[in-house]
Amino acid sequence: MSLTFSETVTGSVTDGVLVVTIDNPPVNAASADMRQGLHAAIDHAAAAPEIAGVVITGAGKIFVGGADIREFGKPMAEPLLPQLVNHIEASGKPVVAAINGAALGGGLEIALGCHHRIASPAAKLGLPEVKLGIVPGAGGTQRLPRLAGVVTAAEMVATGRMVGAEEARRIDVIDAIADSDLIAQAVAAARERAGQPPRRTGECVIASVDQEAFKKMANKVLARARGQDAPEEALRLVRSAAERSIAEGMVDERATFIRLRDSDQAKALRHVFFAERAAAKVDGLDGVEPRPIRTIGIVGLGLMGSGIAVAALDGGYAVIGADMTAEAAQKGRERIVALLDRNVASGRLDADGREKRLARLTTSGRLEDLADADLVIEAVFDDLAVKTELFQRLEGIVRADAVLGTNTSYLDPDVLAAATKRPERVVGLHFFSPANIMRLVEVVNCAKTAPDVLATALAVAKKLGKLPVVSGVTEGFIGNSIFSAYRREAEFLLEDGALPEEIDAAMEAYGFAMGPFAVFDLAGLEIAWARRKRQAATRDPDERYVEIADRLCEAGRFGQKAGRGWYAYPDGKRTVDPEVTALIEAARTKKSIVARRIEAEEIVARLLGAMAAEGDRLLAAKIAQRASDIDLVLINGYGFPAHKGGPMFAAGRV
Ligand code: 3HC
């Protein structure tokens, strides 16, 4: 018999066990209707003598994706999530969570309120609330440490890290992994426990805390949190779980959750969450099928190409890496192997995973060996003649339906495409270095790119675990256009009176890991210098132009690698260099500028304003589809602090 508890929660009785199914697409979020339905299902079981226990599961591929983020900021209907979880835990009849897929945030909290947890092998569990600028609000900070211990739980809550079923079992967050039939196993578990006192997570005693291990973990987490409030609060709440009753802990947790939920950081991070989902929706691609891609060819196995190769291997593709000579290809192969080895050393990859990846890799010094590739990505020297010749040669080698991707940062891919016979198969795939780590890929929609080629590039980037953002063609695409505006304004600030160290300090206090001048030094100053020299002939003489960076380059100060740039680097440590200060002062004198003191607030406002103004230009020119896409590019490619929402959000453009 089928029972209906609400629009999103139904039940059926198997073997005397009430199997409750949450069906609230797309992610079975804990909406008001879902909470009411689940509450009613527990009540129903309590009142029905023929029911021995309850199993809770989710329809589809997800258990419960968390609280309904769309309800945040609106009045919440009862039962609130913590009330629901307490109600489940208080049930006198055994409640078993059959975790069929992702159990995240409020979803894991519901599972923690159950008396027994069985997960399918593909399930993912975690409390990712900090990524939304909040802490769990339904007992997660109090119940997780009762199962996993304080140190492990605190690390998971403060970083939002998800664990797979295997790890969840190892750290006692779940009791079993299902062999085949998850529901049958969960029903059997409920039957076995019928009539016995339920094991309530909230009543479990917390194991003693290893203070040293906690301190070490907390320092690491806080170093990465840089100005975000939620990770620190998460650490505090989990740690104090060992020192007080669960009831007290939950009151504190809820108050903290509500305070953070209404904070500017949480608003910004919610914007980022929805921005990521919006970025996947690209105009003109509705119903367009990507081409099937199994083998990816990569030409040029330098730093960038080998990073892309590792990303492609991680994504499950067969990879053919090609370079101009057998020797260069062999060097490339060694680079790829070294990257894989580094992942093994850091524990990110196991030996088996390394072997499987290497089995899918071939390298060659002959372009002809790319004949089988479904997609070829070039990552050769950023020179139009070199890339044009390469694409023309590739045309004679690859199939007519193979896609050609260019990783150029500054060249015009329309010019490159126009030099080929089938410009519709050319697309930009602008990776960021190191390409196996950085999440951003600008997918460049060229003038002639066919919709299914664009869809293919997006699908491949997604499969590599990347965040693809579509950009139109303009010099530097979205990211480097905005970054150029940022650089220009930073240099204006220099002339007006601020020093590099003051500008960097202001931006680092705002939330950037590194201020602009430290970044310029890290990236090296010579590429921008070469561009400025190229542009010199066509530059408007009335346009404000700051020469200080040119003076630096002329003095051989090319940045950190050269040991000197905007800063000096004795023993590798960033240090203010009086020689640079003197250069800046001389440049001001030459233009008769009287330096004035510029406060951090003005520095931040001007740099953000410059980025947002350039963003406005990109939107007007339809280079970017939406303001939130620009925010994603800056956050994921240029170190803009996510908890500020990106330059467009911060400037009130969203
Ligand atoms: N609430 C509301 N909508 C949500 C949601 C949520 N928790 N999670 C996802 N969605 C929406 C997305 O916005 C998207 O909507 P759209 O189709 O209109 O763009 C749709 O569901 C599908 O999402 P994805 O594209 O992300 O789907 P995937 O299948 O790729 O991933 C997922 C599924 C792993 C569950 C992923 O959506 C996810 O990570 N969600 C967020 C999980 C999370 O942060 N949970 C914690 C919430 S806060 C909380 O629980 C507080 C509690 O402690 C009180």
XYZ file of C-alpha atoms and ligand atoms in Angstrom:
708
model
C 0.000 0.000 0.000
C 1.290 3.421 -0.899
C 1.125 6.188 1.720
C 1.383 9.913 1.058
C 2.855 12.103 3.798
C 3.244 15.257 1.739
C 3.744 16.215 -1.876
C 7.384 15.153 -1.700
C 7.339 12.312 0.826
C 5.666 8.941 0.329
C 5.897 5.564 1.994
C 5.249 1.877 1.514
C 5.480 -1.021 3.924
C 7.905 -3.870 3.227
C 8.281 -6.719 5.706
C 6.721 -4.622 8.463
C 9.121 -1.724 7.807
C 7.935 1.657 6.573
C 10.143 2.661 3.628
C 9.918 6.436 3.295
C 11.005 7.978 0.005
C 11.878 11.639 -0.427
C 11.129 12.739 -3.974
C 11.827 16.456 -4.292
C 13.759 17.052 -7.519
C 16.298 18.145 -8.479
C 18.268 17.371 -5.286
C 15.643 16.248 -2.723
C 16.314 19.425 -0.722
C 14.791 19.673 2.740
C 12.028 22.116 1.804
C 9.122 22.921 4.134
C 6.945 20.308 2.412
C 9.675 17.672 2.686
C 10.259 18.411 6.383
C 6.540 18.199 7.127
C 6.230 14.948 5.189
C 9.169 13.289 6.910
C 7.918 14.390 10.328
C 4.487 12.934 9.536
C 6.055 9.663 8.360
C 7.848 9.203 11.707
C 4.572 9.956 13.534
C 2.757 7.455 11.346
C 5.265 4.717 12.171
C 5.086 5.484 15.898
C 1.291 5.154 15.891
C 1.059 2.001 13.762
C 1.565 -1.184 15.822
C 2.188 -3.264 12.689
C 5.228 -1.153 11.734
C 8.481 -2.300 13.341
C 10.831 0.322 12.000
C 11.501 2.965 9.354
C 13.874 3.298 6.393
C 14.481 6.757 4.901
C 15.827 7.042 1.366
C 15.865 9.435 -1.574
C 14.374 8.990 -5.039
C 16.822 9.201 -7.921
C 20.550 9.604 -7.525
C 20.619 11.855 -4.463
C 19.683 11.105 -0.839
C 19.184 14.709 0.286
C 21.228 17.617 -1.106
C 20.748 19.751 2.020
C 18.490 22.470 3.293
C 16.662 24.305 0.531
C 19.011 27.207 -0.145
C 16.235 29.072 -1.914
C 14.335 29.321 1.411
C 17.233 31.187 3.089
C 16.210 34.676 4.084
C 12.496 33.816 3.953
C 10.352 32.972 6.986
C 10.798 29.264 7.746
C 7.818 26.961 8.286
C 7.876 24.366 11.075
C 9.167 21.835 11.652
C 12.567 23.442 11.283
C 15.319 21.067 10.253
C 16.847 20.669 13.750
C 13.375 19.865 15.127
C 12.883 17.260 12.428
C 16.270 15.636 13.056
C 15.609 15.549 16.820
C 12.197 14.008 16.114
C 13.760 11.258 13.984
C 16.401 10.572 16.620
C 13.784 10.456 19.404
C 11.753 7.781 17.577
C 11.227 4.694 19.713
C 11.270 2.511 16.621
C 14.541 2.059 14.725
C 15.088 4.467 11.839
C 17.638 3.449 9.197
C 19.067 5.848 6.610
C 19.444 4.152 3.212
C 21.863 6.651 1.682
C 21.431 6.107 -2.040
C 23.597 9.062 -3.166
C 24.811 12.474 -1.983
C 23.888 13.206 1.634
C 25.017 16.779 2.065
C 24.459 19.436 4.704
C 20.974 18.986 6.106
C 20.889 15.671 4.224
C 23.752 14.264 6.263
C 22.221 15.788 9.387
C 19.034 13.797 8.739
C 21.117 10.653 8.290
C 23.004 11.407 11.528
C 19.663 11.625 13.316
C 18.835 8.088 12.169
C 19.885 5.133 14.320
C 21.732 3.214 11.636
C 23.253 4.256 8.309
C 23.844 2.150 5.211
C 25.170 3.774 2.047
C 25.485 2.688 -1.543
C 29.126 2.513 -2.706
C 28.764 5.691 -4.806
C 27.323 7.820 -1.984
C 29.039 11.068 -1.006
C 28.678 12.489 2.471
C 29.618 15.861 3.859
C 28.706 19.107 5.528
C 29.610 21.676 2.833
C 27.899 24.583 4.637
C 31.129 26.592 5.043
C 31.248 26.855 1.273
C 28.025 28.833 1.606
C 29.498 30.961 4.410
C 27.468 29.211 7.105
C 27.810 26.346 9.581
C 25.473 23.363 9.750
C 22.255 24.333 11.492
C 20.613 21.016 12.351
C 23.011 19.286 14.709
C 25.797 18.427 12.274
C 28.506 20.077 14.363
C 27.319 18.136 17.421
C 26.494 14.704 16.022
C 29.337 14.217 13.539
C 32.041 14.367 16.278
C 30.077 11.780 18.284
C 30.704 9.320 15.457
C 33.924 10.431 13.762
C 35.737 12.062 16.686
C 36.342 15.770 17.160
C 39.445 16.204 14.967
C 38.076 14.415 11.904
C 34.644 16.007 12.262
C 36.070 19.490 12.772
C 38.241 19.167 9.680
C 35.270 17.992 7.620
C 32.920 20.715 8.848
C 35.480 23.541 8.681
C 36.574 22.708 5.129
C 33.298 21.307 3.773
C 35.211 18.272 2.495
C 33.030 15.419 1.281
C 33.902 11.779 1.858
C 33.014 8.710 -0.175
C 31.309 5.636 1.277
C 34.609 3.848 1.966
C 36.019 6.683 4.032
C 32.645 7.285 5.719
C 32.704 3.656 6.858
C 36.311 3.905 8.046
C 35.562 6.953 10.214
C 32.317 5.409 11.553
C 29.970 7.947 9.974
C 28.100 5.049 8.385
C 27.663 1.519 9.672
C 27.762 -0.397 6.403
C 28.142 -0.159 2.640
C 25.370 -1.892 0.713
C 26.415 -4.892 -1.377
C 23.656 -4.789 -3.924
C 20.108 -4.056 -2.813
C 20.391 -1.024 -0.543
C 16.715 -0.917 0.434
C 16.467 -4.654 1.185
C 19.572 -4.387 3.361
C 18.184 -1.318 5.153
C 14.826 -3.050 5.743
C 16.642 -6.060 7.199
C 18.688 -3.762 9.455
C 15.506 -2.070 10.721
C 13.895 -5.445 11.433
C 16.951 -6.677 13.328
C 16.842 -3.621 15.574
C 13.082 -3.703 16.199
C 12.177 -3.840 19.869
C 15.687 -2.848 20.987
C 16.589 0.562 22.379
C 17.692 2.662 19.380
C 21.303 3.812 19.227
C 20.912 7.590 19.223
C 23.895 9.518 17.867
C 23.153 12.420 20.222
C 23.602 10.099 23.190
C 26.980 8.726 22.067
C 29.961 9.770 24.153
C 32.656 11.763 22.371
C 36.099 10.191 22.388
C 38.788 12.264 24.122
C 40.284 14.965 21.914
C 43.892 14.812 20.732
C 44.707 18.467 21.431
C 47.930 18.510 19.417
C 46.257 17.020 16.346
C 43.368 19.466 16.681
C 45.717 22.450 16.856
C 47.672 21.317 13.819
C 44.523 20.762 11.762
C 42.927 24.037 12.920
C 46.014 26.078 11.993
C 45.973 24.619 8.518
C 42.267 25.279 8.051
C 42.491 28.846 9.349
C 45.482 29.676 7.157
C 43.355 28.807 4.145
C 40.199 30.526 5.401
C 41.641 34.072 4.996
C 39.024 36.332 6.485
C 36.094 33.951 6.195
C 34.083 33.650 9.384
C 32.397 30.271 8.923
C 35.437 27.915 9.167
C 36.506 29.375 12.503
C 32.972 29.105 13.887
C 32.768 25.521 12.637
C 35.969 24.627 14.509
C 34.683 26.255 17.675
C 31.307 24.504 17.544
C 32.700 21.021 16.885
C 35.379 21.376 19.520
C 32.905 22.500 22.174
C 30.705 19.463 21.426
C 33.066 17.519 23.682
C 32.533 19.937 26.543
C 28.766 20.354 26.849
C 25.419 18.663 26.303
C 24.088 18.236 22.794
C 21.109 20.449 23.667
C 23.405 23.338 24.636
C 25.594 22.737 21.608
C 22.610 22.820 19.270
C 21.331 26.130 20.665
C 24.728 27.705 20.010
C 24.953 26.040 16.595
C 21.534 27.329 15.512
C 22.243 30.885 16.684
C 25.573 30.834 14.816
C 23.912 29.372 11.709
C 21.289 32.147 11.653
C 23.818 34.924 12.275
C 26.086 33.663 9.488
C 23.197 32.910 7.110
C 22.257 36.587 7.166
C 25.864 37.816 6.804
C 27.386 39.515 3.771
C 29.835 36.628 3.333
C 27.023 34.083 3.111
C 25.107 36.267 0.660
C 28.208 36.493 -1.520
C 28.853 32.747 -1.382
C 25.212 31.964 -2.208
C 25.637 34.223 -5.214
C 28.698 32.175 -6.208
C 26.776 28.905 -5.759
C 23.971 29.996 -8.069
C 26.461 31.666 -10.436
C 28.161 28.292 -10.965
C 24.867 26.670 -11.884
C 23.909 29.582 -14.149
C 27.237 29.459 -16.012
C 26.322 26.017 -17.343
C 23.312 27.516 -19.113
C 24.616 28.942 -22.348
C 22.487 30.856 -24.838
C 21.789 28.908 -28.002
C 22.792 25.494 -26.664
C 19.392 24.192 -25.562
C 18.999 20.684 -26.931
C 22.405 20.734 -28.662
C 24.247 17.422 -28.194
C 28.009 17.499 -27.655
C 30.135 15.322 -29.970
C 31.345 12.070 -28.390
C 34.933 12.447 -27.169
C 37.040 9.485 -26.085
C 40.560 10.461 -27.059
C 42.101 13.863 -26.493
C 45.240 14.894 -28.335
C 47.444 17.562 -26.802
C 50.114 19.327 -28.819
C 52.924 20.913 -26.877
C 53.851 19.158 -23.653
C 55.406 22.059 -21.797
C 54.150 23.235 -18.425
C 50.659 23.990 -19.721
C 50.289 21.014 -22.066
C 51.427 18.464 -19.508
C 49.035 19.958 -16.945
C 46.168 19.673 -19.444
C 47.228 16.083 -20.152
C 47.021 15.192 -16.462
C 43.604 16.859 -16.213
C 42.428 14.828 -19.233
C 43.793 11.596 -17.745
C 42.070 12.436 -14.440
C 38.863 12.953 -16.426
C 39.072 9.389 -17.748
C 40.103 10.182 -21.339
C 42.684 8.424 -23.466
C 45.413 10.984 -24.135
C 47.846 11.307 -27.021
C 50.498 13.843 -26.165
C 52.480 15.155 -29.119
C 55.436 17.467 -29.405
C 57.675 18.527 -32.255
C 60.436 15.979 -31.668
C 60.658 12.573 -30.026
C 62.953 14.108 -27.463
C 60.494 16.880 -26.587
C 57.684 14.308 -26.364
C 59.784 12.179 -23.995
C 60.463 15.250 -21.825
C 56.710 15.938 -21.840
C 55.992 12.395 -20.773
C 58.409 12.775 -17.877
C 56.633 15.981 -16.859
C 53.260 14.199 -16.892
C 54.625 11.281 -14.870
C 56.156 13.720 -12.376
C 52.772 15.432 -11.908
C 51.085 12.069 -11.330
C 53.831 11.096 -8.882
C 53.318 14.315 -6.998
C 49.626 13.438 -6.642
C 50.561 9.992 -5.336
C 53.003 11.527 -2.839
C 50.327 13.922 -1.548
C 47.796 11.103 -1.212
C 45.479 12.529 -3.863
C 46.053 9.511 -6.111
C 46.795 5.869 -5.339
C 49.251 3.618 -7.160
C 46.462 1.858 -9.010
C 45.025 5.160 -10.252
C 48.491 6.171 -11.444
C 48.896 2.940 -13.423
C 45.439 3.259 -14.962
C 46.210 6.784 -16.105
C 49.558 5.828 -17.599
C 47.897 2.979 -19.471
C 45.711 5.571 -21.211
C 48.654 7.806 -22.181
C 50.747 7.688 -25.325
C 53.299 10.315 -26.292
C 54.825 10.908 -29.669
C 57.108 13.211 -31.585
C 54.913 12.931 -34.695
C 51.711 14.901 -35.266
C 50.492 12.051 -37.508
C 49.899 9.976 -34.365
C 47.012 12.310 -33.505
C 44.855 10.789 -36.284
C 42.577 9.041 -33.776
C 41.977 12.037 -31.541
C 38.376 13.299 -31.241
C 39.596 16.600 -29.835
C 43.050 18.146 -30.177
C 44.065 20.939 -27.806
C 47.112 22.936 -28.794
C 49.272 24.351 -26.022
C 52.254 25.492 -28.073
C 54.095 28.818 -27.939
C 51.599 31.735 -28.049
C 52.499 32.939 -31.541
C 49.957 33.288 -34.337
C 52.223 31.966 -37.113
C 53.196 28.910 -35.052
C 49.584 28.107 -34.158
C 48.264 28.724 -37.665
C 50.801 26.393 -39.217
C 50.019 23.768 -36.601
C 46.240 23.877 -37.206
C 46.763 23.696 -40.962
C 48.931 20.604 -40.538
C 46.442 19.045 -38.138
C 43.677 19.459 -40.715
C 45.478 16.964 -42.908
C 45.729 14.472 -40.063
C 42.592 14.418 -37.896
C 39.079 13.317 -38.903
C 36.762 15.913 -40.427
C 34.556 15.895 -37.320
C 37.396 16.218 -34.797
C 37.327 19.391 -32.712
C 40.328 21.738 -32.576
C 40.863 23.629 -29.341
C 43.334 26.435 -28.829
C 44.759 27.354 -25.461
C 45.845 30.829 -26.546
C 45.625 33.575 -23.920
C 46.056 36.673 -26.032
C 45.903 35.825 -29.737
C 42.713 36.249 -31.729
C 41.273 32.746 -32.185
C 38.992 34.040 -34.974
C 42.082 34.771 -37.056
C 43.420 31.315 -36.276
C 40.083 29.684 -37.176
C 39.818 31.665 -40.412
C 43.125 30.189 -41.537
C 41.608 26.680 -41.403
C 39.209 25.002 -43.835
C 36.603 24.301 -41.149
C 36.533 27.277 -38.778
C 33.305 25.933 -37.238
C 35.281 23.228 -35.444
C 37.688 25.637 -33.759
C 37.036 26.642 -30.153
C 39.110 28.268 -27.432
C 39.981 26.256 -24.331
C 41.861 28.666 -22.156
C 43.253 26.745 -19.192
C 44.983 28.364 -16.233
C 48.312 27.183 -14.913
C 48.791 24.686 -13.293
C 46.106 23.219 -15.540
C 45.644 20.022 -13.547
C 44.842 22.060 -10.427
C 43.150 25.308 -11.481
C 39.403 24.942 -11.796
C 38.699 27.653 -14.349
C 38.574 27.097 -18.103
C 37.486 29.951 -20.341
C 35.694 28.322 -23.253
C 36.015 30.783 -26.096
C 33.075 30.914 -28.457
C 34.675 32.128 -31.699
C 32.733 33.884 -34.463
C 32.281 30.660 -36.425
C 32.309 28.001 -33.655
C 29.457 25.530 -34.285
C 27.002 25.132 -31.373
C 27.797 21.422 -30.977
C 31.521 22.226 -30.913
C 30.926 24.752 -28.115
C 28.765 22.176 -26.306
C 31.569 19.624 -26.717
C 34.168 21.952 -25.210
C 31.860 22.632 -22.251
C 31.135 18.931 -21.714
C 34.817 17.999 -21.842
C 35.782 20.771 -19.409
C 33.040 19.606 -17.043
C 34.282 16.021 -17.256
C 37.762 17.236 -16.359
C 36.195 18.524 -13.133
C 36.665 22.106 -14.300
C 34.403 25.115 -14.113
C 33.909 26.206 -17.730
C 32.829 29.795 -18.373
C 31.999 30.909 -21.906
C 33.718 34.028 -23.228
C 33.403 35.803 -26.549
C 36.456 36.955 -28.452
C 38.241 40.052 -27.206
C 41.887 40.557 -26.386
C 42.525 38.592 -23.187
C 38.960 37.199 -23.096
C 37.067 37.864 -19.850
C 39.779 37.175 -17.299
C 42.770 38.966 -18.728
C 40.608 41.907 -19.829
C 39.533 42.467 -16.250
C 43.008 41.739 -14.970
C 44.449 44.375 -17.340
C 42.001 46.943 -15.991
C 43.057 45.956 -12.472
C 46.724 46.313 -13.393
C 46.132 49.700 -15.031
C 44.318 51.080 -12.005
C 46.950 49.661 -9.623
C 49.579 51.561 -11.603
C 47.509 54.762 -11.495
C 47.381 54.354 -7.726
C 51.172 54.111 -7.693
C 51.555 57.369 -9.511
C 48.921 59.023 -7.352
C 50.765 58.223 -4.156
C 50.332 54.620 -2.981
C 53.266 52.218 -2.822
C 53.156 48.582 -4.049
C 53.322 47.255 -0.501
C 50.412 49.495 0.551
C 48.284 48.409 -2.381
C 49.098 44.745 -1.799
C 48.378 45.035 1.922
C 44.978 46.614 1.186
C 43.966 43.874 -1.265
C 45.265 41.109 0.980
C 43.267 42.524 3.893
C 40.263 42.535 1.553
C 40.747 38.792 0.985
C 43.078 38.223 -1.967
C 45.805 35.688 -1.188
C 48.265 38.056 -2.854
C 48.024 41.699 -3.799
C 48.465 42.732 -7.443
C 52.163 43.594 -7.329
C 53.073 40.335 -5.603
C 51.089 38.564 -8.340
C 52.875 40.471 -11.122
C 56.202 39.430 -9.611
C 55.101 35.815 -9.357
C 53.841 35.677 -12.940
C 56.844 37.577 -14.320
C 56.808 41.057 -15.819
C 58.174 40.348 -19.285
C 55.006 39.174 -21.090
C 53.058 42.313 -20.174
C 56.111 44.382 -21.149
C 56.251 42.747 -24.576
C 52.531 43.479 -25.038
C 52.959 47.114 -24.072
C 55.783 47.459 -26.584
C 53.582 45.886 -29.286
C 50.763 48.274 -28.461
C 52.994 51.361 -28.232
C 52.584 52.353 -31.876
C 48.776 52.374 -31.721
C 48.361 53.755 -28.215
C 46.336 56.965 -27.921
C 48.915 59.584 -26.843
C 46.285 61.285 -24.648
C 45.605 58.087 -22.719
C 47.153 57.946 -19.265
C 50.127 55.621 -19.410
C 52.278 54.643 -16.443
C 55.904 53.936 -17.332
C 57.076 52.540 -14.010
C 56.757 48.871 -15.032
C 58.808 49.613 -18.177
C 61.568 51.128 -16.037
C 61.539 48.007 -13.869
C 61.884 45.730 -16.878
C 64.644 47.862 -18.357
C 66.496 47.379 -15.076
C 66.118 43.601 -15.443
C 63.584 43.443 -12.618
C 61.391 40.770 -14.197
C 59.859 39.490 -10.977
C 60.393 36.754 -8.472
C 62.222 34.374 -10.814
C 64.774 37.107 -11.512
C 65.069 37.673 -7.760
C 63.774 41.246 -8.146
C 60.684 42.921 -9.508
C 58.261 45.159 -7.672
C 59.940 43.753 -4.587
C 63.338 42.313 -3.774
C 63.507 38.636 -2.774
C 66.517 38.049 -0.550
C 66.219 34.361 0.519
C 62.994 34.215 -1.487
C 61.194 36.520 0.974
C 59.131 39.407 -0.414
C 60.832 42.617 0.765
C 60.268 46.299 0.023
C 63.104 47.614 -2.155
C 64.090 51.304 -1.799
C 65.267 51.221 -5.413
C 61.663 50.604 -6.539
C 60.361 53.328 -4.255
C 62.885 55.707 -5.844
C 61.783 54.687 -9.356
C 58.157 55.385 -8.468
C 59.005 58.760 -6.966
C 61.014 59.689 -10.045
C 58.091 58.777 -12.306
C 55.746 60.985 -10.262
C 58.198 63.904 -10.412
C 58.541 63.507 -14.174
C 54.765 63.968 -14.522
C 54.658 66.664 -11.797
C 52.306 64.579 -9.703
C 52.229 65.502 -6.018
C 51.867 62.233 -4.157
C 49.082 62.044 -1.596
C 48.366 59.461 1.067
C 45.804 56.947 -0.194
C 43.932 54.957 2.424
C 43.274 51.222 2.076
C 39.573 51.856 1.620
C 40.160 54.038 -1.427
C 42.657 51.553 -2.873
C 40.094 48.760 -2.649
C 37.263 50.915 -3.987
C 39.285 52.075 -6.994
C 40.541 48.632 -7.917
C 37.089 47.078 -7.585
C 35.576 49.967 -9.513
C 38.052 49.504 -12.366
C 37.285 45.792 -12.590
C 33.534 46.366 -12.539
C 33.756 49.080 -15.208
C 35.663 46.705 -17.477
C 33.050 44.066 -16.650
C 30.334 46.478 -17.785
C 32.168 46.895 -21.074
C 32.391 43.106 -21.558
C 28.666 42.754 -20.886
C 27.747 45.554 -23.272
C 29.928 43.964 -25.966
C 28.343 40.556 -25.209
C 31.755 39.030 -24.481
C 30.331 37.786 -21.191
C 26.786 36.446 -21.070
C 26.088 37.569 -17.515
C 27.752 39.513 -14.700
C 27.971 36.414 -12.524
C 30.114 34.662 -15.187
C 32.673 37.452 -14.770
C 32.651 36.908 -11.011
C 33.362 33.201 -11.486
C 36.318 33.896 -13.769
C 37.926 36.273 -11.286
C 37.296 34.010 -8.302
C 38.531 30.810 -9.915
C 41.322 32.137 -12.098
C 42.662 35.251 -10.381
C 42.315 34.752 -6.636
C 39.383 37.093 -6.070
C 38.003 36.127 -2.630
C 34.878 34.005 -3.098
C 33.348 35.332 0.110
C 33.192 38.783 -1.504
C 31.231 37.356 -4.433
C 33.456 38.587 -7.285
C 33.997 42.105 -8.642
C 30.555 42.511 -10.206
C 28.740 41.354 -7.082
C 30.969 43.459 -4.833
C 30.273 46.530 -6.966
C 26.522 45.954 -6.720
C 26.161 44.963 -10.384
C 24.307 41.717 -9.585
N 18.804 23.952 -2.281
C 18.161 24.423 -3.351
N 18.509 24.171 -4.624
C 19.580 23.392 -4.806
C 20.318 22.855 -3.739
C 19.892 23.159 -2.420
N 20.522 22.688 -1.326
N 21.328 22.119 -4.230
C 21.225 22.177 -5.575
N 20.173 22.943 -5.920
C 19.693 23.221 -7.285
C 20.718 23.932 -8.125
O 20.632 25.326 -7.945
C 20.329 23.510 -9.518
O 19.219 24.289 -9.881
P 18.998 24.728 -11.414
O 18.847 23.459 -12.165
O 17.796 25.582 -11.344
O 20.229 25.492 -11.786
C 19.836 22.078 -9.328
O 19.519 21.970 -7.930
C 20.838 21.012 -9.677
O 22.037 21.275 -8.993
P 23.453 20.865 -9.593
O 23.581 21.355 -10.971
O 24.479 21.295 -8.594
O 23.292 19.269 -9.596
P 24.395 18.152 -9.473
O 23.656 16.896 -9.707
O 25.582 18.489 -10.277
O 24.874 18.180 -7.939
C 24.586 18.313 -5.559
C 23.997 17.852 -6.908
C 25.883 17.552 -5.279
C 23.578 18.040 -4.464
C 24.906 19.819 -5.646
O 23.775 20.484 -6.126
C 25.296 20.472 -4.366
O 26.431 20.390 -3.964
N 24.338 21.160 -3.719
C 24.564 21.928 -2.544
C 24.811 21.094 -1.356
C 24.898 21.965 -0.138
O 25.613 22.930 -0.067
N 24.119 21.598 0.888
C 24.096 22.316 2.100
C 22.961 23.263 2.075
S 22.916 24.275 3.505
C 22.256 23.277 4.706
O 21.985 22.139 4.489
C 22.015 23.935 6.015
C 21.639 22.967 7.088
O 22.768 22.625 7.824
C 20.605 23.532 8.022
